[in-house]
Amino acid sequence: MRKQQAGFTLIEIMLVLALMGLMISVVSYTALGTNHYDKVNEQAKRFQVVFDMASDYAVLNQAQLGIRIDEEKNTYTYVALDDEDKWVELDDQKLFASYELPEYMTLQLELENLPWQQEEQLFDRGVFDEQLSVSDEGVEIGKEEDIPPPPPQIFLLSSGDITPFELSMTFEDPFSNDEPITFALRAKEVTPIERIAPEDREL
């Protein structure tokens, strides 16, 4: 007697493929959909922790630090004021290296019209004007590659004072109709800065 050969029918194979497709879609939704909140939160937490460490670094080393926010590139870069009153990147400090946000995340910085903002200058060194930017006195305009990068918008001083600001980090999926997810980082005159979740933001 010949043994009967067991096999899968076409319907069974299609059913297995359908179940696999469903499982993949569920995993993808979980990994890429519901995790967006956590990803933005992690980026906001990273900025918060590194910022507080940078403020301590400025105090301990009696250094004047700044953060240059580039909203077009979605990057933030820590810089220090050297002996020649020029802003230079902290190449020897990997923690403070220029950092770019992940894809579909954006930065938005607000410095004015903050309810806790004081009109007093952070410090009155000759290199700063009323807009908290490097004075352009004595700057020569030459080739584009010779033009120095813009000054930082946020300052962390050796005294422990910092620039009041609100920095928003937003994730928006261009392929989804979901609402954007935004965490805010709020700073007053001193650290620590505050991390505000979307559900806690003021309407």
mmCIF file of N, CA, C and O in Angstrom, residues 89-181:
data_model
loop_
_atom_site.group_PDB
_atom_site.id
_atom_site.type_symbol
_atom_site.label_atom_id
_atom_site.label_comp_id
_atom_site.label_asym_id
_atom_site.label_seq_id
_atom_site.Cartn_x
_atom_site.Cartn_y
_atom_site.Cartn_z
ATOM 1 N N GLU A 89 33.154 75.295 18.445
ATOM 2 C CA GLU A 89 32.526 74.052 18.871
ATOM 3 C C GLU A 89 33.425 73.327 19.868
ATOM 4 O O GLU A 89 34.650 73.471 19.847
ATOM 5 N N LEU A 90 32.797 72.544 20.731
ATOM 6 C CA LEU A 90 33.531 71.807 21.753
ATOM 7 C C LEU A 90 33.965 70.459 21.184
ATOM 8 O O LEU A 90 33.365 69.416 21.476
ATOM 9 N N ASP A 91 35.014 70.479 20.389
ATOM 10 C CA ASP A 91 35.458 69.273 19.695
ATOM 11 C C ASP A 91 35.939 68.185 20.649
ATOM 12 O O ASP A 91 35.892 67.000 20.330
ATOM 13 N N ASP A 92 36.425 68.588 21.809
ATOM 14 C CA ASP A 92 36.965 67.611 22.753
ATOM 15 C C ASP A 92 35.893 67.027 23.670
ATOM 16 O O ASP A 92 36.197 66.214 24.539
ATOM 17 N N GLN A 93 34.652 67.445 23.478
ATOM 18 C CA GLN A 93 33.555 66.959 24.308
ATOM 19 C C GLN A 93 32.503 66.314 23.403
ATOM 20 O O GLN A 93 31.656 66.991 22.826
ATOM 21 N N LYS A 94 32.558 64.983 23.270
ATOM 22 C CA LYS A 94 31.634 64.282 22.376
ATOM 23 C C LYS A 94 30.185 64.467 22.789
ATOM 24 O O LYS A 94 29.286 64.497 21.947
ATOM 25 N N LEU A 95 29.949 64.588 24.080
ATOM 26 C CA LEU A 95 28.586 64.752 24.564
ATOM 27 C C LEU A 95 27.940 66.015 24.019
ATOM 28 O O LEU A 95 26.733 66.058 23.792
ATOM 29 N N PHE A 96 28.753 67.054 23.784
ATOM 30 C CA PHE A 96 28.237 68.341 23.332
ATOM 31 C C PHE A 96 28.413 68.544 21.830
ATOM 32 O O PHE A 96 28.312 69.667 21.336
ATOM 33 N N ALA A 97 28.685 67.476 21.093
ATOM 34 C CA ALA A 97 28.851 67.587 19.651
ATOM 35 C C ALA A 97 27.533 67.939 18.980
ATOM 36 O O ALA A 97 26.444 67.729 19.541
ATOM 37 N N SER A 98 27.620 68.466 17.771
ATOM 38 C CA SER A 98 26.418 68.825 17.012
ATOM 39 C C SER A 98 25.527 67.604 16.859
ATOM 40 O O SER A 98 25.992 66.502 16.545
ATOM 41 N N TYR A 99 24.223 67.807 17.061
ATOM 42 C CA TYR A 99 23.281 66.686 17.075
ATOM 43 C C TYR A 99 22.109 66.984 16.143
ATOM 44 O O TYR A 99 21.541 68.074 16.186
ATOM 45 N N GLU A 100 21.754 65.999 15.320
ATOM 46 C CA GLU A 100 20.637 66.142 14.380
ATOM 47 C C GLU A 100 19.480 65.253 14.812
ATOM 48 O O GLU A 100 19.677 64.080 15.150
ATOM 49 N N LEU A 101 18.278 65.801 14.794
ATOM 50 C CA LEU A 101 17.107 65.027 15.164
ATOM 51 C C LEU A 101 16.804 63.962 14.107
ATOM 52 O O LEU A 101 17.163 64.120 12.937
ATOM 53 N N PRO A 102 16.132 62.887 14.507
ATOM 54 C CA PRO A 102 15.753 61.848 13.541
ATOM 55 C C PRO A 102 14.785 62.381 12.488
ATOM 56 O O PRO A 102 14.239 63.483 12.605
ATOM 57 N N GLU A 103 14.571 61.565 11.467
ATOM 58 C CA GLU A 103 13.705 61.943 10.352
ATOM 59 C C GLU A 103 12.289 62.251 10.836
ATOM 60 O O GLU A 103 11.777 61.608 11.748
ATOM 61 N N TYR A 104 11.687 63.248 10.208
ATOM 62 C CA TYR A 104 10.314 63.694 10.471
ATOM 63 C C TYR A 104 10.167 64.412 11.812
ATOM 64 O O TYR A 104 9.055 64.670 12.254
ATOM 65 N N MET A 105 11.285 64.743 12.455
ATOM 66 C CA MET A 105 11.224 65.534 13.682
ATOM 67 C C MET A 105 11.798 66.916 13.415
ATOM 68 O O MET A 105 12.783 67.065 12.682
ATOM 69 N N THR A 106 11.170 67.934 14.002
ATOM 70 C CA THR A 106 11.584 69.311 13.764
ATOM 71 C C THR A 106 11.786 70.050 15.076
ATOM 72 O O THR A 106 11.251 69.665 16.124
ATOM 73 N N LEU A 107 12.563 71.130 14.993
ATOM 74 C CA LEU A 107 12.830 72.008 16.132
ATOM 75 C C LEU A 107 12.209 73.374 15.895
ATOM 76 O O LEU A 107 12.221 73.879 14.778
ATOM 77 N N GLN A 108 11.685 73.973 16.957
ATOM 78 C CA GLN A 108 11.197 75.349 16.873
ATOM 79 C C GLN A 108 11.539 76.061 18.171
ATOM 80 O O GLN A 108 11.144 75.623 19.255
ATOM 81 N N LEU A 109 12.293 77.153 18.046
ATOM 82 C CA LEU A 109 12.771 77.883 19.214
ATOM 83 C C LEU A 109 12.001 79.183 19.385
ATOM 84 O O LEU A 109 11.793 79.928 18.431
ATOM 85 N N GLU A 110 11.609 79.455 20.621
ATOM 86 C CA GLU A 110 10.935 80.717 20.956
ATOM 87 C C GLU A 110 11.709 81.394 22.072
ATOM 88 O O GLU A 110 11.965 80.788 23.124
ATOM 89 N N LEU A 111 12.080 82.651 21.838
ATOM 90 C CA LEU A 111 12.856 83.407 22.813
ATOM 91 C C LEU A 111 12.109 84.621 23.345
ATOM 92 O O LEU A 111 12.459 85.143 24.401
ATOM 93 N N GLU A 112 11.114 85.070 22.630
ATOM 94 C CA GLU A 112 10.412 86.293 23.003
ATOM 95 C C GLU A 112 9.006 85.980 23.488
ATOM 96 O O GLU A 112 8.461 84.904 23.245
ATOM 97 N N ASN A 113 8.442 86.954 24.186
ATOM 98 C CA ASN A 113 7.057 86.878 24.669
ATOM 99 C C ASN A 113 6.832 85.696 25.605
ATOM 100 O O ASN A 113 5.744 85.104 25.645
ATOM 101 N N LEU A 114 7.868 85.345 26.360
ATOM 102 C CA LEU A 114 7.715 84.304 27.360
ATOM 103 C C LEU A 114 7.261 84.943 28.675
ATOM 104 O O LEU A 114 7.787 85.976 29.082
ATOM 105 N N PRO A 115 6.287 84.339 29.345
ATOM 106 C CA PRO A 115 5.722 84.989 30.537
ATOM 107 C C PRO A 115 6.720 85.182 31.670
ATOM 108 O O PRO A 115 6.566 86.077 32.490
ATOM 109 N N TRP A 116 7.773 84.350 31.729
ATOM 110 C CA TRP A 116 8.739 84.456 32.810
ATOM 111 C C TRP A 116 9.997 85.209 32.401
ATOM 112 O O TRP A 116 10.928 85.351 33.176
ATOM 113 N N GLN A 117 10.068 85.667 31.153
ATOM 114 C CA GLN A 117 11.295 86.277 30.646
ATOM 115 C C GLN A 117 11.558 87.620 31.297
ATOM 116 O O GLN A 117 10.656 88.438 31.478
ATOM 117 N N GLN A 118 12.817 87.863 31.648
ATOM 118 C CA GLN A 118 13.234 89.134 32.215
ATOM 119 C C GLN A 118 13.932 89.955 31.144
ATOM 120 O O GLN A 118 14.561 89.414 30.242
ATOM 121 N N GLU A 119 13.816 91.248 31.261
ATOM 122 C CA GLU A 119 14.415 92.126 30.253
ATOM 123 C C GLU A 119 15.892 92.390 30.514
ATOM 124 O O GLU A 119 16.579 92.952 29.679
ATOM 125 N N GLU A 120 16.380 91.956 31.681
ATOM 126 C CA GLU A 120 17.771 92.224 31.996
ATOM 127 C C GLU A 120 18.694 91.428 31.085
ATOM 128 O O GLU A 120 18.401 90.310 30.707
ATOM 129 N N GLN A 121 19.825 92.020 30.763
ATOM 130 C CA GLN A 121 20.831 91.328 29.967
ATOM 131 C C GLN A 121 21.448 90.223 30.817
ATOM 132 O O GLN A 121 21.616 90.356 32.023
ATOM 133 N N LEU A 122 21.815 89.131 30.171
ATOM 134 C CA LEU A 122 22.447 88.037 30.891
ATOM 135 C C LEU A 122 23.822 88.464 31.404
ATOM 136 O O LEU A 122 24.195 88.208 32.536
ATOM 137 N N PHE A 123 24.586 89.082 30.574
ATOM 138 C CA PHE A 123 25.860 89.646 30.986
ATOM 139 C C PHE A 123 26.286 90.647 29.936
ATOM 140 O O PHE A 123 25.897 90.550 28.785
ATOM 141 N N ASP A 124 27.032 91.644 30.372
ATOM 142 C CA ASP A 124 27.381 92.729 29.465
ATOM 143 C C ASP A 124 28.856 92.671 29.102
ATOM 144 O O ASP A 124 29.683 93.378 29.654
ATOM 145 N N ARG A 125 29.143 91.746 28.172
ATOM 146 C CA ARG A 125 30.467 91.739 27.579
ATOM 147 C C ARG A 125 30.380 92.468 26.247
ATOM 148 O O ARG A 125 29.325 92.521 25.625
ATOM 149 N N GLY A 126 31.492 93.005 25.792
ATOM 150 C CA GLY A 126 31.482 93.831 24.603
ATOM 151 C C GLY A 126 31.051 93.121 23.338
ATOM 152 O O GLY A 126 30.700 93.767 22.365
ATOM 153 N N VAL A 127 31.096 91.781 23.339
ATOM 154 C CA VAL A 127 30.783 91.065 22.108
ATOM 155 C C VAL A 127 29.296 90.858 21.913
ATOM 156 O O VAL A 127 28.874 90.314 20.902
ATOM 157 N N PHE A 128 28.474 91.272 22.876
ATOM 158 C CA PHE A 128 27.044 91.035 22.771
ATOM 159 C C PHE A 128 26.280 92.344 22.630
ATOM 160 O O PHE A 128 26.579 93.327 23.288
ATOM 161 N N ASP A 129 25.267 92.302 21.770
ATOM 162 C CA ASP A 129 24.420 93.468 21.612
ATOM 163 C C ASP A 129 23.083 93.188 22.284
ATOM 164 O O ASP A 129 22.917 92.209 22.993
ATOM 165 N N GLU A 130 22.091 94.042 22.070
ATOM 166 C CA GLU A 130 20.816 93.919 22.759
ATOM 167 C C GLU A 130 20.017 92.697 22.326
ATOM 168 O O GLU A 130 19.125 92.246 23.025
ATOM 169 N N GLN A 131 20.326 92.153 21.154
ATOM 170 C CA GLN A 131 19.612 90.969 20.685
ATOM 171 C C GLN A 131 20.330 89.687 21.095
ATOM 172 O O GLN A 131 20.017 88.613 20.597
ATOM 173 N N LEU A 132 21.275 89.783 22.034
ATOM 174 C CA LEU A 132 22.036 88.628 22.498
ATOM 175 C C LEU A 132 22.721 87.924 21.336
ATOM 176 O O LEU A 132 22.697 86.716 21.214
ATOM 177 N N SER A 133 23.310 88.680 20.467
ATOM 178 C CA SER A 133 24.051 88.111 19.351
ATOM 179 C C SER A 133 25.433 88.736 19.326
ATOM 180 O O SER A 133 25.683 89.768 19.939
ATOM 181 N N VAL A 134 26.336 88.095 18.606
ATOM 182 C CA VAL A 134 27.694 88.631 18.527
ATOM 183 C C VAL A 134 27.687 89.925 17.730
ATOM 184 O O VAL A 134 27.082 90.017 16.672
ATOM 185 N N SER A 135 28.363 90.917 18.244
ATOM 186 C CA SER A 135 28.439 92.187 17.546
ATOM 187 C C SER A 135 29.166 92.019 16.224
ATOM 188 O O SER A 135 30.149 91.290 16.126
ATOM 189 N N ASP A 136 28.669 92.705 15.191
ATOM 190 C CA ASP A 136 29.298 92.585 13.877
ATOM 191 C C ASP A 136 30.356 93.657 13.655
ATOM 192 O O ASP A 136 30.854 93.828 12.555
ATOM 193 N N GLU A 137 30.725 94.366 14.695
ATOM 194 C CA GLU A 137 31.741 95.394 14.572
ATOM 195 C C GLU A 137 33.091 94.761 14.261
ATOM 196 O O GLU A 137 33.544 93.835 14.950
ATOM 197 N N GLY A 138 33.724 95.215 13.230
ATOM 198 C CA GLY A 138 35.029 94.694 12.861
ATOM 199 C C GLY A 138 34.988 93.441 12.011
ATOM 200 O O GLY A 138 36.035 92.900 11.666
ATOM 201 N N VAL A 139 33.802 92.958 11.680
ATOM 202 C CA VAL A 139 33.688 91.761 10.855
ATOM 203 C C VAL A 139 33.828 92.143 9.391
ATOM 204 O O VAL A 139 33.140 93.031 8.902
ATOM 205 N N GLU A 140 34.717 91.479 8.682
ATOM 206 C CA GLU A 140 34.922 91.755 7.274
ATOM 207 C C GLU A 140 34.183 90.721 6.439
ATOM 208 O O GLU A 140 34.261 89.525 6.697
ATOM 209 N N ILE A 141 33.474 91.198 5.427
ATOM 210 C CA ILE A 141 32.724 90.307 4.553
ATOM 211 C C ILE A 141 33.626 89.838 3.424
ATOM 212 O O ILE A 141 34.152 90.635 2.665
ATOM 213 N N GLY A 142 33.804 88.521 3.329
ATOM 214 C CA GLY A 142 34.659 87.961 2.292
ATOM 215 C C GLY A 142 33.954 86.828 1.592
ATOM 216 O O GLY A 142 32.764 86.906 1.302
ATOM 217 N N LYS A 143 34.689 85.766 1.317
ATOM 218 C CA LYS A 143 34.107 84.617 0.688
ATOM 219 C C LYS A 143 33.104 83.947 1.620
ATOM 220 O O LYS A 143 33.225 84.038 2.836
ATOM 221 N N GLU A 144 32.149 83.259 1.009
ATOM 222 C CA GLU A 144 31.093 82.640 1.799
ATOM 223 C C GLU A 144 31.657 81.646 2.807
ATOM 224 O O GLU A 144 31.194 81.570 3.941
ATOM 225 N N GLU A 145 32.698 80.889 2.393
ATOM 226 C CA GLU A 145 33.264 79.893 3.296
ATOM 227 C C GLU A 145 34.026 80.537 4.445
ATOM 228 O O GLU A 145 34.305 79.880 5.462
ATOM 229 N N ASP A 146 34.373 81.828 4.301
ATOM 230 C CA ASP A 146 35.090 82.523 5.360
ATOM 231 C C ASP A 146 34.150 83.182 6.359
ATOM 232 O O ASP A 146 34.591 83.652 7.408
ATOM 233 N N ILE A 147 32.875 83.229 6.039
ATOM 234 C CA ILE A 147 31.913 83.855 6.937
ATOM 235 C C ILE A 147 31.677 82.947 8.129
ATOM 236 O O ILE A 147 31.359 81.765 7.965
ATOM 237 N N PRO A 148 31.857 83.445 9.337
ATOM 238 C CA PRO A 148 31.682 82.589 10.514
ATOM 239 C C PRO A 148 30.221 82.192 10.686
ATOM 240 O O PRO A 148 29.317 82.876 10.224
ATOM 241 N N PRO A 149 29.969 81.063 11.343
ATOM 242 C CA PRO A 149 28.593 80.635 11.572
ATOM 243 C C PRO A 149 27.876 81.619 12.484
ATOM 244 O O PRO A 149 28.524 82.390 13.210
ATOM 245 N N PRO A 150 26.567 81.643 12.462
ATOM 246 C CA PRO A 150 25.825 82.579 13.303
ATOM 247 C C PRO A 150 26.056 82.284 14.781
ATOM 248 O O PRO A 150 26.421 81.155 15.137
ATOM 249 N N PRO A 151 25.877 83.280 15.621
ATOM 250 C CA PRO A 151 26.081 83.081 17.056
ATOM 251 C C PRO A 151 24.977 82.205 17.640
ATOM 252 O O PRO A 151 23.927 82.007 17.023
ATOM 253 N N PRO A 152 25.189 81.664 18.805
ATOM 254 C CA PRO A 152 24.142 80.864 19.452
ATOM 255 C C PRO A 152 22.983 81.742 19.899
ATOM 256 O O PRO A 152 23.154 82.927 20.176
ATOM 257 N N GLN A 153 21.810 81.136 19.959
ATOM 258 C CA GLN A 153 20.633 81.864 20.439
ATOM 259 C C GLN A 153 20.417 81.676 21.945
ATOM 260 O O GLN A 153 19.744 82.453 22.590
ATOM 261 N N ILE A 154 20.989 80.615 22.484
ATOM 262 C CA ILE A 154 20.815 80.283 23.900
ATOM 263 C C ILE A 154 22.181 80.324 24.574
ATOM 264 O O ILE A 154 23.156 79.811 24.036
ATOM 265 N N PHE A 155 22.245 80.947 25.767
ATOM 266 C CA PHE A 155 23.503 81.062 26.490
ATOM 267 C C PHE A 155 23.432 80.339 27.822
ATOM 268 O O PHE A 155 22.417 80.374 28.519
ATOM 269 N N LEU A 156 24.542 79.680 28.168
ATOM 270 C CA LEU A 156 24.716 79.043 29.468
ATOM 271 C C LEU A 156 25.977 79.648 30.070
ATOM 272 O O LEU A 156 27.078 79.403 29.590
ATOM 273 N N LEU A 157 25.814 80.421 31.116
ATOM 274 C CA LEU A 157 26.913 81.223 31.622
ATOM 275 C C LEU A 157 27.611 80.573 32.799
ATOM 276 O O LEU A 157 27.067 79.714 33.483
ATOM 277 N N SER A 158 28.838 81.045 33.042
ATOM 278 C CA SER A 158 29.627 80.527 34.152
ATOM 279 C C SER A 158 28.991 80.850 35.501
ATOM 280 O O SER A 158 29.288 80.207 36.501
ATOM 281 N N SER A 159 28.117 81.833 35.512
ATOM 282 C CA SER A 159 27.421 82.202 36.742
ATOM 283 C C SER A 159 26.264 81.255 37.057
ATOM 284 O O SER A 159 25.686 81.314 38.139
ATOM 285 N N GLY A 160 25.888 80.405 36.082
ATOM 286 C CA GLY A 160 24.741 79.523 36.254
ATOM 287 C C GLY A 160 23.489 80.052 35.596
ATOM 288 O O GLY A 160 22.487 79.330 35.510
ATOM 289 N N ASP A 161 23.532 81.297 35.118
ATOM 290 C CA ASP A 161 22.381 81.871 34.431
ATOM 291 C C ASP A 161 22.250 81.283 33.030
ATOM 292 O O ASP A 161 23.251 80.966 32.388
ATOM 293 N N ILE A 162 21.014 81.179 32.563
ATOM 294 C CA ILE A 162 20.757 80.686 31.213
ATOM 295 C C ILE A 162 19.720 81.573 30.540
ATOM 296 O O ILE A 162 18.991 82.317 31.192
ATOM 297 N N THR A 163 19.682 81.488 29.215
ATOM 298 C CA THR A 163 18.698 82.253 28.448
ATOM 299 C C THR A 163 17.312 81.629 28.608
ATOM 300 O O THR A 163 17.151 80.426 28.380
ATOM 301 N N PRO A 164 16.315 82.410 28.990
ATOM 302 C CA PRO A 164 14.947 81.870 29.005
ATOM 303 C C PRO A 164 14.508 81.514 27.580
ATOM 304 O O PRO A 164 14.704 82.290 26.652
ATOM 305 N N PHE A 165 13.931 80.352 27.416
ATOM 306 C CA PHE A 165 13.500 79.929 26.088
ATOM 307 C C PHE A 165 12.460 78.827 26.190
ATOM 308 O O PHE A 165 12.245 78.238 27.261
ATOM 309 N N GLU A 166 11.803 78.585 25.076
ATOM 310 C CA GLU A 166 10.960 77.401 24.930
ATOM 311 C C GLU A 166 11.319 76.751 23.601
ATOM 312 O O GLU A 166 11.255 77.396 22.552
ATOM 313 N N LEU A 167 11.710 75.495 23.662
ATOM 314 C CA LEU A 167 12.103 74.745 22.478
ATOM 315 C C LEU A 167 11.112 73.603 22.268
ATOM 316 O O LEU A 167 10.908 72.785 23.158
ATOM 317 N N SER A 168 10.493 73.582 21.083
ATOM 318 C CA SER A 168 9.521 72.535 20.760
ATOM 319 C C SER A 168 10.159 71.494 19.848
ATOM 320 O O SER A 168 10.829 71.839 18.877
ATOM 321 N N MET A 169 9.928 70.240 20.183
ATOM 322 C CA MET A 169 10.339 69.120 19.342
ATOM 323 C C MET A 169 9.082 68.407 18.866
ATOM 324 O O MET A 169 8.278 67.951 19.687
ATOM 325 N N THR A 170 8.916 68.343 17.550
ATOM 326 C CA THR A 170 7.674 67.825 16.982
ATOM 327 C C THR A 170 7.950 66.697 16.001
ATOM 328 O O THR A 170 8.856 66.795 15.171
ATOM 329 N N PHE A 171 7.166 65.650 16.123
ATOM 330 C CA PHE A 171 7.184 64.575 15.125
ATOM 331 C C PHE A 171 5.894 64.649 14.327
ATOM 332 O O PHE A 171 4.796 64.692 14.899
ATOM 333 N N GLU A 172 6.015 64.663 13.009
ATOM 334 C CA GLU A 172 4.848 64.669 12.129
ATOM 335 C C GLU A 172 5.107 63.729 10.960
ATOM 336 O O GLU A 172 6.033 63.943 10.178
ATOM 337 N N ASP A 173 4.306 62.690 10.877
ATOM 338 C CA ASP A 173 4.458 61.690 9.823
ATOM 339 C C ASP A 173 3.755 62.186 8.563
ATOM 340 O O ASP A 173 2.535 62.353 8.558
ATOM 341 N N PRO A 174 4.498 62.438 7.481
ATOM 342 C CA PRO A 174 3.865 62.942 6.254
ATOM 343 C C PRO A 174 2.973 61.911 5.569
ATOM 344 O O PRO A 174 2.187 62.259 4.697
ATOM 345 N N PHE A 175 3.091 60.656 5.966
ATOM 346 C CA PHE A 175 2.305 59.600 5.342
ATOM 347 C C PHE A 175 1.124 59.177 6.205
ATOM 348 O O PHE A 175 0.481 58.157 5.935
ATOM 349 N N SER A 176 0.846 59.950 7.247
ATOM 350 C CA SER A 176 -0.243 59.599 8.157
ATOM 351 C C SER A 176 -1.100 60.827 8.437
ATOM 352 O O SER A 176 -0.643 61.962 8.328
ATOM 353 N N ASN A 177 -2.337 60.569 8.805
ATOM 354 C CA ASN A 177 -3.253 61.648 9.183
ATOM 355 C C ASN A 177 -3.237 61.903 10.689
ATOM 356 O O ASN A 177 -4.050 62.683 11.188
ATOM 357 N N ASP A 178 -2.334 61.238 11.411
ATOM 358 C CA ASP A 178 -2.255 61.421 12.853
ATOM 359 C C ASP A 178 -1.803 62.839 13.193
ATOM 360 O O ASP A 178 -1.047 63.468 12.441
ATOM 361 N N GLU A 179 -2.253 63.315 14.338
ATOM 362 C CA GLU A 179 -1.860 64.640 14.797
ATOM 363 C C GLU A 179 -0.374 64.651 15.151
ATOM 364 O O GLU A 179 0.176 63.647 15.624
ATOM 365 N N PRO A 180 0.320 65.755 14.921
ATOM 366 C CA PRO A 180 1.734 65.852 15.308
ATOM 367 C C PRO A 180 1.898 65.663 16.821
ATOM 368 O O PRO A 180 1.010 65.985 17.606
ATOM 369 N N ILE A 181 3.050 65.149 17.213
ATOM 370 C CA ILE A 181 3.377 64.948 18.627
ATOM 371 C C ILE A 181 4.463 65.947 19.001
ATOM 372 O O ILE A 181 5.541 65.955 18.405
#
